[in-house]
PDB file of C-alpha atoms in Angstrom:
ATOM      1  CA  MET I 480       0.000   0.000   0.000  1.00 42.00           C
ATOM      2  CA  THR I 481       2.868   2.345   0.807  1.00 43.00           C
ATOM      3  CA  ILE I 482       4.494   1.633  -2.552  1.00 43.00           C
ATOM      4  CA  ASP I 483       1.274   2.367  -4.398  1.00 48.00           C
ATOM      5  CA  ALA I 484       0.871   5.658  -2.593  1.00 45.00           C
ATOM      6  CA  SER I 485       4.465   6.633  -3.348  1.00 46.00           C
ATOM      7  CA  GLU I 486       4.034   5.729  -6.988  1.00 44.00           C
ATOM      8  CA  GLY I 487       0.836   7.753  -7.092  1.00 46.00           C
ATOM      9  CA  ARG I 488       2.619  10.761  -5.672  1.00 46.00           C
ATOM     10  CA  ARG I 489       5.439  10.378  -8.196  1.00 46.00           C
ATOM     11  CA  SER I 490       2.970  10.089 -11.067  1.00 43.00           C
ATOM     12  CA  ARG I 491       1.166  13.217 -10.006  1.00 45.00           C
ATOM     13  CA  ARG I 492       4.488  15.077  -9.926  1.00 47.00           C
ATOM     14  CA  GLY I 493       5.397  13.971 -13.400  1.00 47.00           C
ATOM     15  CA  GLY I 494       7.179  10.627 -13.263  1.00 47.00           C
ATOM     16  CA  GLY I 495       8.986  11.151  -9.984  1.00 48.00           C
ATOM     17  CA  LYS I 496      10.791  14.365 -11.042  1.00 48.00           C
ATOM     18  CA  PRO I 497      10.894  17.257  -8.574  1.00 50.00           C
ATOM     19  CA  ALA I 498       7.932  19.578  -8.851  1.00 48.00           C
ATOM     20  CA  GLY I 499      10.199  22.653  -8.740  1.00 48.00           C
ATOM     21  CA  ARG I 500      12.013  21.644 -11.922  1.00 49.00           C
ATOM     22  CA  ALA I 501       8.744  21.013 -13.730  1.00 46.00           C
ATOM     23  CA  PHE I 502       7.513  24.435 -12.625  1.00 46.00           C
ATOM     24  CA  ALA I 503      10.745  26.082 -13.778  1.00 52.00           C
ATOM     25  CA  ARG I 504      10.096  24.843 -17.319  1.00 63.00           C
ATOM     26  CA  SER I 505       6.603  26.313 -17.331  1.00 72.00           C
ATOM     27  CA  PRO I 506       6.181  28.901 -20.119  1.00 81.00           C
ATOM     28  CA  ILE I 507       4.294  31.268 -17.807  1.00 87.00           C
ATOM     29  CA  GLY I 508       7.643  32.623 -16.572  1.00 82.00           C
ATOM     30  CA  TYR I 509       8.596  33.670 -20.080  1.00 86.00           C
ATOM     31  CA  VAL I 510       5.201  35.375 -20.457  1.00 87.00           C
ATOM     32  CA  PHE I 511       5.826  37.541 -17.395  1.00 88.00           C
ATOM     33  CA  VAL I 512       9.427  38.364 -18.372  1.00 89.00           C
ATOM     34  CA  SER I 513       8.783  39.054 -22.064  1.00 91.00           C
ATOM     35  CA  PRO I 514       7.330  42.613 -21.729  1.00 92.00           C
ATOM     36  CA  TYR I 515      10.323  43.746 -19.681  1.00 91.00           C
ATOM     37  CA  ALA I 516      12.749  42.021 -22.039  1.00 92.00           C
ATOM     38  CA  LEU I 517      11.070  43.627 -25.059  1.00 94.00           C
ATOM     39  CA  LEU I 518      11.209  47.103 -23.534  1.00 94.00           C
ATOM     40  CA  THR I 519      14.843  46.596 -22.484  1.00 92.00           C
ATOM     41  CA  ILE I 520      15.837  45.554 -25.994  1.00 94.00           C
ATOM     42  CA  THR I 521      13.834  48.325 -27.676  1.00 94.00           C
ATOM     43  CA  PHE I 522      14.726  51.257 -25.421  1.00 91.00           C
ATOM     44  CA  GLY I 523      17.977  50.056 -23.849  1.00 88.00           C
ATOM     45  CA  ILE I 524      20.086  47.687 -25.928  1.00 92.00           C
ATOM     46  CA  VAL I 525      19.195  48.955 -29.417  1.00 94.00           C
ATOM     47  CA  PRO I 526      19.811  52.670 -28.598  1.00 91.00           C
ATOM     48  CA  SER I 527      23.078  51.715 -26.877  1.00 89.00           C
ATOM     49  CA  LEU I 528      24.269  49.813 -29.927  1.00 93.00           C
ATOM     50  CA  TYR I 529      23.258  52.735 -32.139  1.00 94.00           C
ATOM     51  CA  ALA I 530      25.244  55.086 -29.879  1.00 93.00           C
ATOM     52  CA  VAL I 531      28.277  52.819 -30.256  1.00 94.00           C
ATOM     53  CA  LEU I 532      27.866  52.985 -34.038  1.00 95.00           C
ATOM     54  CA  LEU I 533      27.625  56.787 -33.985  1.00 94.00           C
ATOM     55  CA  ALA I 534      30.583  57.154 -31.635  1.00 95.00           C
ATOM     56  CA  PHE I 535      32.924  55.281 -33.975  1.00 95.00           C
ATOM     57  CA  THR I 536      31.746  56.832 -37.236  1.00 94.00           C
ATOM     58  CA  ASP I 537      31.885  60.311 -38.729  1.00 92.00           C
ATOM     59  CA  ALA I 538      29.089  62.498 -40.074  1.00 87.00           C
ATOM     60  CA  ASP I 539      29.251  60.687 -43.439  1.00 88.00           C
ATOM     61  CA  GLY I 540      28.979  57.246 -41.857  1.00 86.00           C
ATOM     62  CA  GLY I 541      32.643  56.315 -42.358  1.00 92.00           C
ATOM     63  CA  PHE I 542      34.735  54.678 -39.663  1.00 93.00           C
ATOM     64  CA  ALA I 543      36.301  57.356 -37.471  1.00 93.00           C
ATOM     65  CA  GLY I 544      38.119  55.283 -34.860  1.00 92.00           C
ATOM     66  CA  PHE I 545      38.566  57.233 -31.640  1.00 94.00           C
ATOM     67  CA  ASP I 546      38.403  60.647 -33.337  1.00 95.00           C
ATOM     68  CA  ASN I 547      35.057  61.530 -31.755  1.00 95.00           C
ATOM     69  CA  PHE I 548      36.338  60.646 -28.285  1.00 96.00           C
ATOM     70  CA  THR I 549      39.490  62.709 -28.837  1.00 95.00           C
ATOM     71  CA  LYS I 550      37.386  65.628 -30.030  1.00 95.00           C
ATOM     72  CA  VAL I 551      35.113  65.746 -26.984  1.00 96.00           C
ATOM     73  CA  ILE I 552      37.948  65.139 -24.500  1.00 95.00           C
ATOM     74  CA  ASP I 553      39.927  68.020 -26.023  1.00 95.00           C
ATOM     75  CA  ASP I 554      36.873  70.290 -25.796  1.00 95.00           C
ATOM     76  CA  PHE I 555      37.530  73.015 -23.212  1.00 95.00           C
ATOM     77  CA  ARG I 556      34.072  72.347 -21.711  1.00 94.00           C
ATOM     78  CA  PHE I 557      34.617  68.629 -21.095  1.00 96.00           C
ATOM     79  CA  TRP I 558      36.879  68.545 -18.043  1.00 95.00           C
ATOM     80  CA  PRO I 559      34.999  71.254 -16.107  1.00 94.00           C
ATOM     81  CA  ALA I 560      31.819  69.226 -16.685  1.00 94.00           C
ATOM     82  CA  VAL I 561      33.608  66.088 -15.441  1.00 94.00           C
ATOM     83  CA  PHE I 562      34.738  67.971 -12.336  1.00 95.00           C
ATOM     84  CA  HIS I 563      31.231  69.298 -11.642  1.00 94.00           C
ATOM     85  CA  VAL I 564      29.615  65.860 -11.905  1.00 93.00           C
ATOM     86  CA  THR I 565      32.371  64.228  -9.836  1.00 94.00           C
ATOM     87  CA  ILE I 566      32.057  66.694  -6.950  1.00 94.00           C
ATOM     88  CA  TYR I 567      28.277  66.354  -7.043  1.00 94.00           C
ATOM     89  CA  LEU I 568      28.477  62.539  -6.982  1.00 92.00           C
ATOM     90  CA  VAL I 569      30.908  62.488  -4.056  1.00 93.00           C
ATOM     91  CA  ILE I 570      28.714  64.794  -1.954  1.00 93.00           C
ATOM     92  CA  TRP I 571      25.509  63.065  -3.023  1.00 90.00           C
ATOM     93  CA  LEU I 572      26.653  59.477  -2.422  1.00 91.00           C
ATOM     94  CA  LEU I 573      28.366  60.211   0.900  1.00 91.00           C
ATOM     95  CA  GLY I 574      25.334  62.125   2.133  1.00 89.00           C
ATOM     96  CA  LEU I 575      23.022  59.391   0.936  1.00 89.00           C
ATOM     97  CA  VAL I 576      24.904  56.595   2.701  1.00 88.00           C
ATOM     98  CA  VAL I 577      25.397  58.478   5.957  1.00 90.00           C
ATOM     99  CA  PHE I 578      21.991  60.118   6.341  1.00 90.00           C
ATOM    100  CA  VAL I 579      19.772  57.432   4.792  1.00 90.00           C
ATOM    101  CA  VAL I 580      21.293  54.648   6.865  1.00 90.00           C
ATOM    102  CA  GLY I 581      21.313  56.847   9.962  1.00 90.00           C
ATOM    103  CA  LEU I 582      17.677  57.889   9.542  1.00 88.00           C
ATOM    104  CA  ALA I 583      16.605  54.314   8.788  1.00 88.00           C
ATOM    105  CA  LEU I 584      18.303  53.091  11.970  1.00 89.00           C
ATOM    106  CA  THR I 585      16.688  55.903  13.949  1.00 87.00           C
ATOM    107  CA  VAL I 586      13.187  55.197  12.633  1.00 85.00           C
ATOM    108  CA  HIS I 587      13.654  51.464  13.173  1.00 84.00           C
ATOM    109  CA  ALA I 588      14.693  52.057  16.788  1.00 82.00           C
ATOM    110  CA  ILE I 589      11.511  53.993  17.583  1.00 83.00           C
ATOM    111  CA  GLY I 590       9.259  51.700  19.555  1.00 70.00           C
ATOM    112  CA  VAL I 591       6.017  53.616  18.964  1.00 72.00           C
ATOM    113  CA  ARG I 592       4.558  52.249  15.737  1.00 77.00           C
ATOM    114  CA  SER I 593       2.435  55.305  14.895  1.00 79.00           C
ATOM    115  CA  VAL I 594       5.456  57.628  15.197  1.00 78.00           C
ATOM    116  CA  SER I 595       7.606  55.321  13.067  1.00 76.00           C
ATOM    117  CA  THR I 596       4.905  55.101  10.375  1.00 80.00           C
ATOM    118  CA  THR I 597       4.412  58.875  10.341  1.00 83.00           C
ATOM    119  CA  LEU I 598       8.123  59.533   9.964  1.00 80.00           C
ATOM    120  CA  ARG I 599       8.419  57.071   7.079  1.00 77.00           C
ATOM    121  CA  PHE I 600       5.506  58.782   5.338  1.00 78.00           C
ATOM    122  CA  VAL I 601       7.021  62.238   5.861  1.00 79.00           C
ATOM    123  CA  TYR I 602      10.400  61.094   4.524  1.00 79.00           C
ATOM    124  CA  TYR I 603       8.801  59.519   1.473  1.00 76.00           C
ATOM    125  CA  LEU I 604       6.457  62.417   0.660  1.00 73.00           C
ATOM    126  CA  PRO I 605       9.002  64.623  -1.214  1.00 73.00           C
ATOM    127  CA  GLY I 606       9.610  61.746  -3.621  1.00 68.00           C
ATOM    128  CA  ALA I 607       6.141  62.328  -5.036  1.00 68.00           C
ATOM    129  CA  LEU I 608       7.398  65.664  -6.369  1.00 64.00           C
ATOM    130  CA  ALA I 609      10.382  64.662  -8.458  1.00 61.00           C
ATOM    131  CA  GLY I 610      12.074  65.768 -11.655  1.00 63.00           C
ATOM    132  CA  ALA I 611      11.389  69.185 -13.107  1.00 68.00           C
ATOM    133  CA  SER I 612       8.586  69.912 -10.610  1.00 75.00           C
ATOM    134  CA  SER I 613      11.008  69.506  -7.735  1.00 77.00           C
ATOM    135  CA  VAL I 614      13.538  71.859  -9.317  1.00 79.00           C
ATOM    136  CA  LEU I 615      10.851  74.487  -9.924  1.00 80.00           C
ATOM    137  CA  LEU I 616       9.910  74.285  -6.243  1.00 84.00           C
ATOM    138  CA  TRP I 617      13.542  74.699  -5.268  1.00 86.00           C
ATOM    139  CA  LEU I 618      13.819  77.818  -7.439  1.00 86.00           C
ATOM    140  CA  PHE I 619      11.605  79.505  -4.846  1.00 88.00           C
ATOM    141  CA  VAL I 620      13.405  77.904  -1.905  1.00 90.00           C
ATOM    142  CA  LEU I 621      16.761  79.185  -3.175  1.00 90.00           C
ATOM    143  CA  ASP I 622      15.506  82.736  -3.789  1.00 89.00           C
ATOM    144  CA  PRO I 623      16.073  84.787  -0.603  1.00 90.00           C
ATOM    145  CA  THR I 624      13.287  87.190  -1.570  1.00 88.00           C
ATOM    146  CA  ALA I 625      10.650  84.429  -1.693  1.00 86.00           C
ATOM    147  CA  SER I 626      12.123  81.505   0.227  1.00 88.00           C
ATOM    148  CA  PRO I 627      10.500  80.157   3.401  1.00 88.00           C
ATOM    149  CA  VAL I 628      14.061  79.827   4.744  1.00 88.00           C
ATOM    150  CA  SER I 629      15.137  83.316   3.704  1.00 88.00           C
ATOM    151  CA  GLY I 630      16.446  83.978   7.218  1.00 90.00           C
ATOM    152  CA  LEU I 631      18.821  81.041   6.949  1.00 89.00           C
ATOM    153  CA  LEU I 632      20.002  82.150   3.505  1.00 90.00           C
ATOM    154  CA  SER I 633      20.595  85.684   4.767  1.00 89.00           C
ATOM    155  CA  ALA I 634      22.537  84.346   7.741  1.00 90.00           C
ATOM    156  CA  MET I 635      24.758  82.464   5.281  1.00 90.00           C
ATOM    157  CA  GLY I 636      25.455  85.715   3.419  1.00 89.00           C
ATOM    158  CA  PHE I 637      23.115  85.200   0.458  1.00 91.00           C
ATOM    159  CA  ASP I 638      20.903  88.189  -0.376  1.00 90.00           C
ATOM    160  CA  THR I 639      20.017  87.423  -4.011  1.00 90.00           C
ATOM    161  CA  PHE I 640      19.145  84.376  -6.085  1.00 89.00           C
ATOM    162  CA  VAL I 641      22.240  84.867  -8.236  1.00 89.00           C
ATOM    163  CA  GLN I 642      24.496  84.720  -5.184  1.00 90.00           C
ATOM    164  CA  VAL I 643      22.948  81.418  -4.097  1.00 91.00           C
ATOM    165  CA  ILE I 644      23.328  79.646  -7.437  1.00 90.00           C
ATOM    166  CA  GLN I 645      26.930  80.556  -8.153  1.00 88.00           C
ATOM    167  CA  PRO I 646      28.656  77.568  -9.858  1.00 85.00           C
ATOM    168  CA  GLY I 647      30.779  76.887  -6.784  1.00 88.00           C
ATOM    169  CA  ASN I 648      27.639  76.285  -4.700  1.00 91.00           C
ATOM    170  CA  LEU I 649      25.879  74.061  -7.219  1.00 91.00           C
ATOM    171  CA  PRO I 650      27.286  70.621  -6.250  1.00 92.00           C
ATOM    172  CA  VAL I 651      25.951  71.052  -2.710  1.00 92.00           C
ATOM    173  CA  ILE I 652      22.645  72.465  -3.975  1.00 91.00           C
ATOM    174  CA  PHE I 653      22.131  69.610  -6.436  1.00 91.00           C
ATOM    175  CA  ALA I 654      23.036  67.060  -3.758  1.00 91.00           C
ATOM    176  CA  ILE I 655      20.456  68.575  -1.384  1.00 89.00           C
ATOM    177  CA  ILE I 656      17.779  68.531  -4.089  1.00 88.00           C
ATOM    178  CA  ALA I 657      18.593  64.916  -4.982  1.00 87.00           C
ATOM    179  CA  PHE I 658      18.556  63.889  -1.321  1.00 87.00           C
ATOM    180  CA  TRP I 659      15.255  65.674  -0.722  1.00 85.00           C
ATOM    181  CA  THR I 660      13.552  63.894  -3.613  1.00 83.00           C
ATOM    182  CA  GLY I 661      15.150  60.447  -3.405  1.00 83.00           C
ATOM    183  CA  ALA I 662      16.199  59.705   0.152  1.00 85.00           C
ATOM    184  CA  GLY I 663      12.705  58.873   1.412  1.00 85.00           C
ATOM    185  CA  GLY I 664      12.326  55.839  -0.814  1.00 86.00           C
ATOM    186  CA  TRP I 665      15.729  54.507   0.231  1.00 89.00           C
ATOM    187  CA  ILE I 666      14.919  55.037   3.915  1.00 87.00           C
ATOM    188  CA  ILE I 667      11.864  52.824   3.496  1.00 86.00           C
ATOM    189  CA  ILE I 668      13.940  50.182   1.692  1.00 88.00           C
ATOM    190  CA  MET I 669      16.577  50.231   4.438  1.00 90.00           C
ATOM    191  CA  TYR I 670      13.847  50.069   7.061  1.00 88.00           C
ATOM    192  CA  GLY I 671      12.472  46.933   5.394  1.00 87.00           C
ATOM    193  CA  ALA I 672      15.965  45.418   5.313  1.00 89.00           C
ATOM    194  CA  LEU I 673      16.353  46.109   9.034  1.00 89.00           C
ATOM    195  CA  ASN I 674      13.077  44.314   9.688  1.00 87.00           C
ATOM    196  CA  ASN I 675      14.541  41.196   8.059  1.00 87.00           C
ATOM    197  CA  ILE I 676      17.305  40.970  10.653  1.00 86.00           C
ATOM    198  CA  SER I 677      16.470  38.231  13.118  1.00 84.00           C
ATOM    199  CA  THR I 678      15.121  39.587  16.399  1.00 84.00           C
ATOM    200  CA  GLU I 679      16.822  36.680  18.143  1.00 87.00           C
ATOM    201  CA  VAL I 680      20.220  37.996  17.070  1.00 85.00           C
ATOM    202  CA  ILE I 681      19.361  41.476  18.360  1.00 85.00           C
ATOM    203  CA  GLU I 682      18.063  40.109  21.655  1.00 86.00           C
ATOM    204  CA  ALA I 683      21.156  37.946  22.101  1.00 88.00           C
ATOM    205  CA  ALA I 684      23.345  41.023  21.632  1.00 86.00           C
ATOM    206  CA  ARG I 685      21.319  42.968  24.191  1.00 86.00           C
ATOM    207  CA  ILE I 686      21.612  40.115  26.692  1.00 87.00           C
ATOM    208  CA  ASP I 687      25.384  40.237  26.179  1.00 84.00           C
ATOM    209  CA  GLY I 688      25.313  43.901  27.159  1.00 85.00           C
ATOM    210  CA  ALA I 689      25.456  45.599  23.741  1.00 83.00           C
ATOM    211  CA  ASN I 690      23.801  49.006  23.575  1.00 85.00           C
ATOM    212  CA  ALA I 691      21.956  50.432  20.575  1.00 82.00           C
ATOM    213  CA  ILE I 692      25.123  51.938  19.051  1.00 85.00           C
ATOM    214  CA  ARG I 693      27.100  48.704  19.280  1.00 87.00           C
ATOM    215  CA  ILE I 694      24.181  46.732  17.843  1.00 87.00           C
ATOM    216  CA  ALA I 695      23.996  49.157  14.922  1.00 86.00           C
ATOM    217  CA  LEU I 696      27.748  49.043  14.262  1.00 85.00           C
ATOM    218  CA  ARG I 697      28.357  45.335  14.823  1.00 86.00           C
ATOM    219  CA  ILE I 698      25.117  43.731  13.611  1.00 89.00           C
ATOM    220  CA  GLN I 699      22.779  45.991  11.648  1.00 89.00           C
ATOM    221  CA  LEU I 700      25.298  47.843   9.461  1.00 89.00           C
ATOM    222  CA  PRO I 701      27.150  44.681   8.320  1.00 88.00           C
ATOM    223  CA  MET I 702      23.823  43.088   7.437  1.00 87.00           C
ATOM    224  CA  LEU I 703      22.833  46.191   5.475  1.00 89.00           C
ATOM    225  CA  ARG I 704      26.011  46.071   3.385  1.00 88.00           C
ATOM    226  CA  LYS I 705      24.353  44.600   0.302  1.00 88.00           C
ATOM    227  CA  TRP I 706      21.482  47.058   0.463  1.00 90.00           C
ATOM    228  CA  VAL I 707      23.895  49.970   0.777  1.00 89.00           C
ATOM    229  CA  ALA I 708      25.792  48.655  -2.256  1.00 89.00           C
ATOM    230  CA  TYR I 709      22.526  48.390  -4.193  1.00 90.00           C
ATOM    231  CA  MET I 710      21.615  51.949  -3.221  1.00 91.00           C
ATOM    232  CA  GLY I 711      25.067  53.094  -4.332  1.00 88.00           C
ATOM    233  CA  VAL I 712      24.755  51.429  -7.749  1.00 89.00           C
ATOM    234  CA  MET I 713      21.302  52.841  -8.456  1.00 89.00           C
ATOM    235  CA  SER I 714      22.137  56.318  -7.159  1.00 89.00           C
ATOM    236  CA  LEU I 715      25.383  56.380  -9.128  1.00 88.00           C
ATOM    237  CA  ALA I 716      23.488  55.541 -12.323  1.00 86.00           C
ATOM    238  CA  ALA I 717      21.048  58.366 -11.640  1.00 86.00           C
ATOM    239  CA  GLY I 718      23.719  60.835 -10.517  1.00 88.00           C
ATOM    240  CA  THR I 719      25.832  60.554 -13.650  1.00 89.00           C
ATOM    241  CA  GLN I 720      22.757  61.604 -15.656  1.00 88.00           C
ATOM    242  CA  LEU I 721      22.647  65.059 -14.061  1.00 90.00           C
ATOM    243  CA  PHE I 722      20.711  67.241 -16.504  1.00 92.00           C
ATOM    244  CA  ILE I 723      17.315  68.611 -15.408  1.00 88.00           C
ATOM    245  CA  GLU I 724      18.576  70.561 -12.391  1.00 87.00           C
ATOM    246  CA  PRO I 725      21.378  72.554 -14.092  1.00 90.00           C
ATOM    247  CA  GLN I 726      19.351  72.948 -17.287  1.00 89.00           C
ATOM    248  CA  LEU I 727      16.402  74.578 -15.517  1.00 87.00           C
ATOM    249  CA  LEU I 728      18.659  76.684 -13.310  1.00 87.00           C
ATOM    250  CA  SER I 729      20.518  77.851 -16.416  1.00 87.00           C
ATOM    251  CA  GLN I 730      17.264  79.001 -18.000  1.00 85.00           C
ATOM    252  CA  ALA I 731      15.962  80.588 -14.797  1.00 83.00           C
ATOM    253  CA  SER I 732      19.198  82.468 -14.061  1.00 82.00           C
ATOM    254  CA  ASN I 733      19.837  83.898 -17.544  1.00 80.00           C
ATOM    255  CA  ALA I 734      22.927  81.703 -18.002  1.00 77.00           C
ATOM    256  CA  VAL I 735      24.501  82.412 -14.598  1.00 84.00           C
ATOM    257  CA  VAL I 736      24.569  78.627 -14.469  1.00 88.00           C
ATOM    258  CA  PRO I 737      26.253  77.548 -17.739  1.00 89.00           C
ATOM    259  CA  ASN I 738      24.276  75.382 -20.148  1.00 89.00           C
ATOM    260  CA  ASP I 739      27.217  72.974 -20.347  1.00 92.00           C
ATOM    261  CA  TYR I 740      27.606  72.490 -16.586  1.00 93.00           C
ATOM    262  CA  SER I 741      27.193  68.679 -16.683  1.00 94.00           C
ATOM    263  CA  LEU I 742      28.264  66.022 -19.161  1.00 94.00           C
ATOM    264  CA  ASN I 743      24.676  65.348 -20.165  1.00 94.00           C
ATOM    265  CA  GLN I 744      24.206  69.025 -20.912  1.00 94.00           C
ATOM    266  CA  LEU I 745      27.383  69.014 -22.969  1.00 95.00           C
ATOM    267  CA  ALA I 746      26.116  66.010 -24.925  1.00 95.00           C
ATOM    268  CA  TYR I 747      22.853  67.901 -25.468  1.00 94.00           C
ATOM    269  CA  GLN I 748      24.821  70.875 -26.799  1.00 94.00           C
ATOM    270  CA  TYR I 749      26.718  68.639 -29.209  1.00 95.00           C
ATOM    271  CA  ALA I 750      23.555  66.974 -30.490  1.00 93.00           C
ATOM    272  CA  PHE I 751      21.077  69.833 -30.742  1.00 93.00           C
ATOM    273  CA  GLN I 752      23.172  72.998 -30.901  1.00 91.00           C
ATOM    274  CA  GLN I 753      26.140  71.802 -32.959  1.00 92.00           C
ATOM    275  CA  ASN I 754      24.266  69.043 -34.815  1.00 93.00           C
ATOM    276  CA  ASP I 755      27.090  66.656 -33.902  1.00 94.00           C
ATOM    277  CA  PHE I 756      25.398  63.438 -32.864  1.00 94.00           C
ATOM    278  CA  ASN I 757      28.664  61.530 -33.164  1.00 95.00           C
ATOM    279  CA  GLY I 758      30.295  63.647 -30.473  1.00 95.00           C
ATOM    280  CA  ALA I 759      27.197  63.372 -28.278  1.00 95.00           C
ATOM    281  CA  ALA I 760      27.317  59.584 -28.637  1.00 95.00           C
ATOM    282  CA  ALA I 761      30.989  59.585 -27.640  1.00 95.00           C
ATOM    283  CA  ILE I 762      30.160  61.459 -24.434  1.00 95.00           C
ATOM    284  CA  SER I 763      27.332  59.044 -23.664  1.00 93.00           C
ATOM    285  CA  LEU I 764      29.672  56.064 -24.080  1.00 93.00           C
ATOM    286  CA  ILE I 765      32.268  57.644 -21.794  1.00 94.00           C
ATOM    287  CA  LEU I 766      29.557  58.122 -19.172  1.00 91.00           C
ATOM    288  CA  LEU I 767      28.396  54.527 -19.628  1.00 89.00           C
ATOM    289  CA  VAL I 768      31.867  53.042 -19.231  1.00 91.00           C
ATOM    290  CA  VAL I 769      32.671  55.137 -16.151  1.00 90.00           C
ATOM    291  CA  ALA I 770      29.315  54.310 -14.547  1.00 88.00           C
ATOM    292  CA  LEU I 771      29.801  50.581 -15.216  1.00 89.00           C
ATOM    293  CA  LEU I 772      33.297  50.611 -13.719  1.00 90.00           C
ATOM    294  CA  LEU I 773      32.159  52.451 -10.589  1.00 87.00           C
ATOM    295  CA  SER I 774      29.132  50.159 -10.284  1.00 86.00           C
ATOM    296  CA  TRP I 775      31.468  47.161 -10.487  1.00 89.00           C
ATOM    297  CA  VAL I 776      33.379  48.581  -7.505  1.00 86.00           C
ATOM    298  CA  PHE I 777      30.148  48.911  -5.509  1.00 82.00           C
ATOM    299  CA  VAL I 778      29.031  45.410  -6.445  1.00 84.00           C
ATOM    300  CA  THR I 779      32.337  43.717  -5.608  1.00 85.00           C
ATOM    301  CA  ARG I 780      33.066  45.694  -2.446  1.00 79.00           C
ATOM    302  CA  GLY I 781      29.491  45.481  -1.231  1.00 75.00           C
ATOM    303  CA  GLY I 782      29.163  41.744  -1.922  1.00 73.00           C
ATOM    304  CA  LEU I 783      25.910  42.376  -3.752  1.00 74.00           C
ATOM    305  CA  PHE I 784      25.785  38.947  -5.396  1.00 72.00           C
ATOM    306  CA  GLU I 785      27.438  36.940  -2.643  1.00 70.00           C
ATOM    307  CA  LYS I 786      25.409  34.072  -1.211  1.00 67.00           C
ATOM    308  CA  GLU I 787      24.754  34.061   2.502  1.00 59.00           C
TER     309      GLU I 787
END
């Protein structure tokens, strides 16, 4: 009787083969993945390949080698744009790691659920106003004559909008805008990651005499390493594409902020002002390669794909 029952179970699973393997071959997985794959190919891979083609050809379609890359690198606007984006990324990523992780740990440590929920909602709320709308809002915040924090701006020695948006101040300003719009979502993600840490581990540490700071440094932060690496990769990809903020500030300030402040703006100038799509493609490829290399550092150092 036992043998018959076992054989019946094997027959229902498909000849004794594991049910998981049979499920893995089910075509329904391909159905769910296919829309994303189609969009990735259409709007990601194909444009990237076309950019590679443009970057290594001239205006007549002939092979140009690295001439386009040499041209844009020798452009007097290129290295200042590289410097601007680099300073912005350093400030933005350091601020993101320090403040997002710190705020997530703080919210997670709050024992009152209603307070914790309210804080998460408040942190996330600015993310609903992203992109150009956020920059337009910050145009008023940065104007001492209309800003709700005009007293703070005056105390810092800024009396006019032009003084605030001087190019030397822009990396910090752009980092603050990016943090204001994007940090809330990452705080919620980090909060969820903290909830996945076993409470037994935390309780064992408390029994051993560890305070909240030691628990955060010795247990929670190491277990958040992969999530911090993931945040770094995604934020790096977004940060290298700096365009909307300086572009709108350039228009609002009558070119006090240059229209070639960032690399994306410079690529835009090449494509639509100089009608040089080959040079614009070369800049885009340089950005892609640099972003991939830096992302590789985050992935390897953060152990993003390591198995537990």
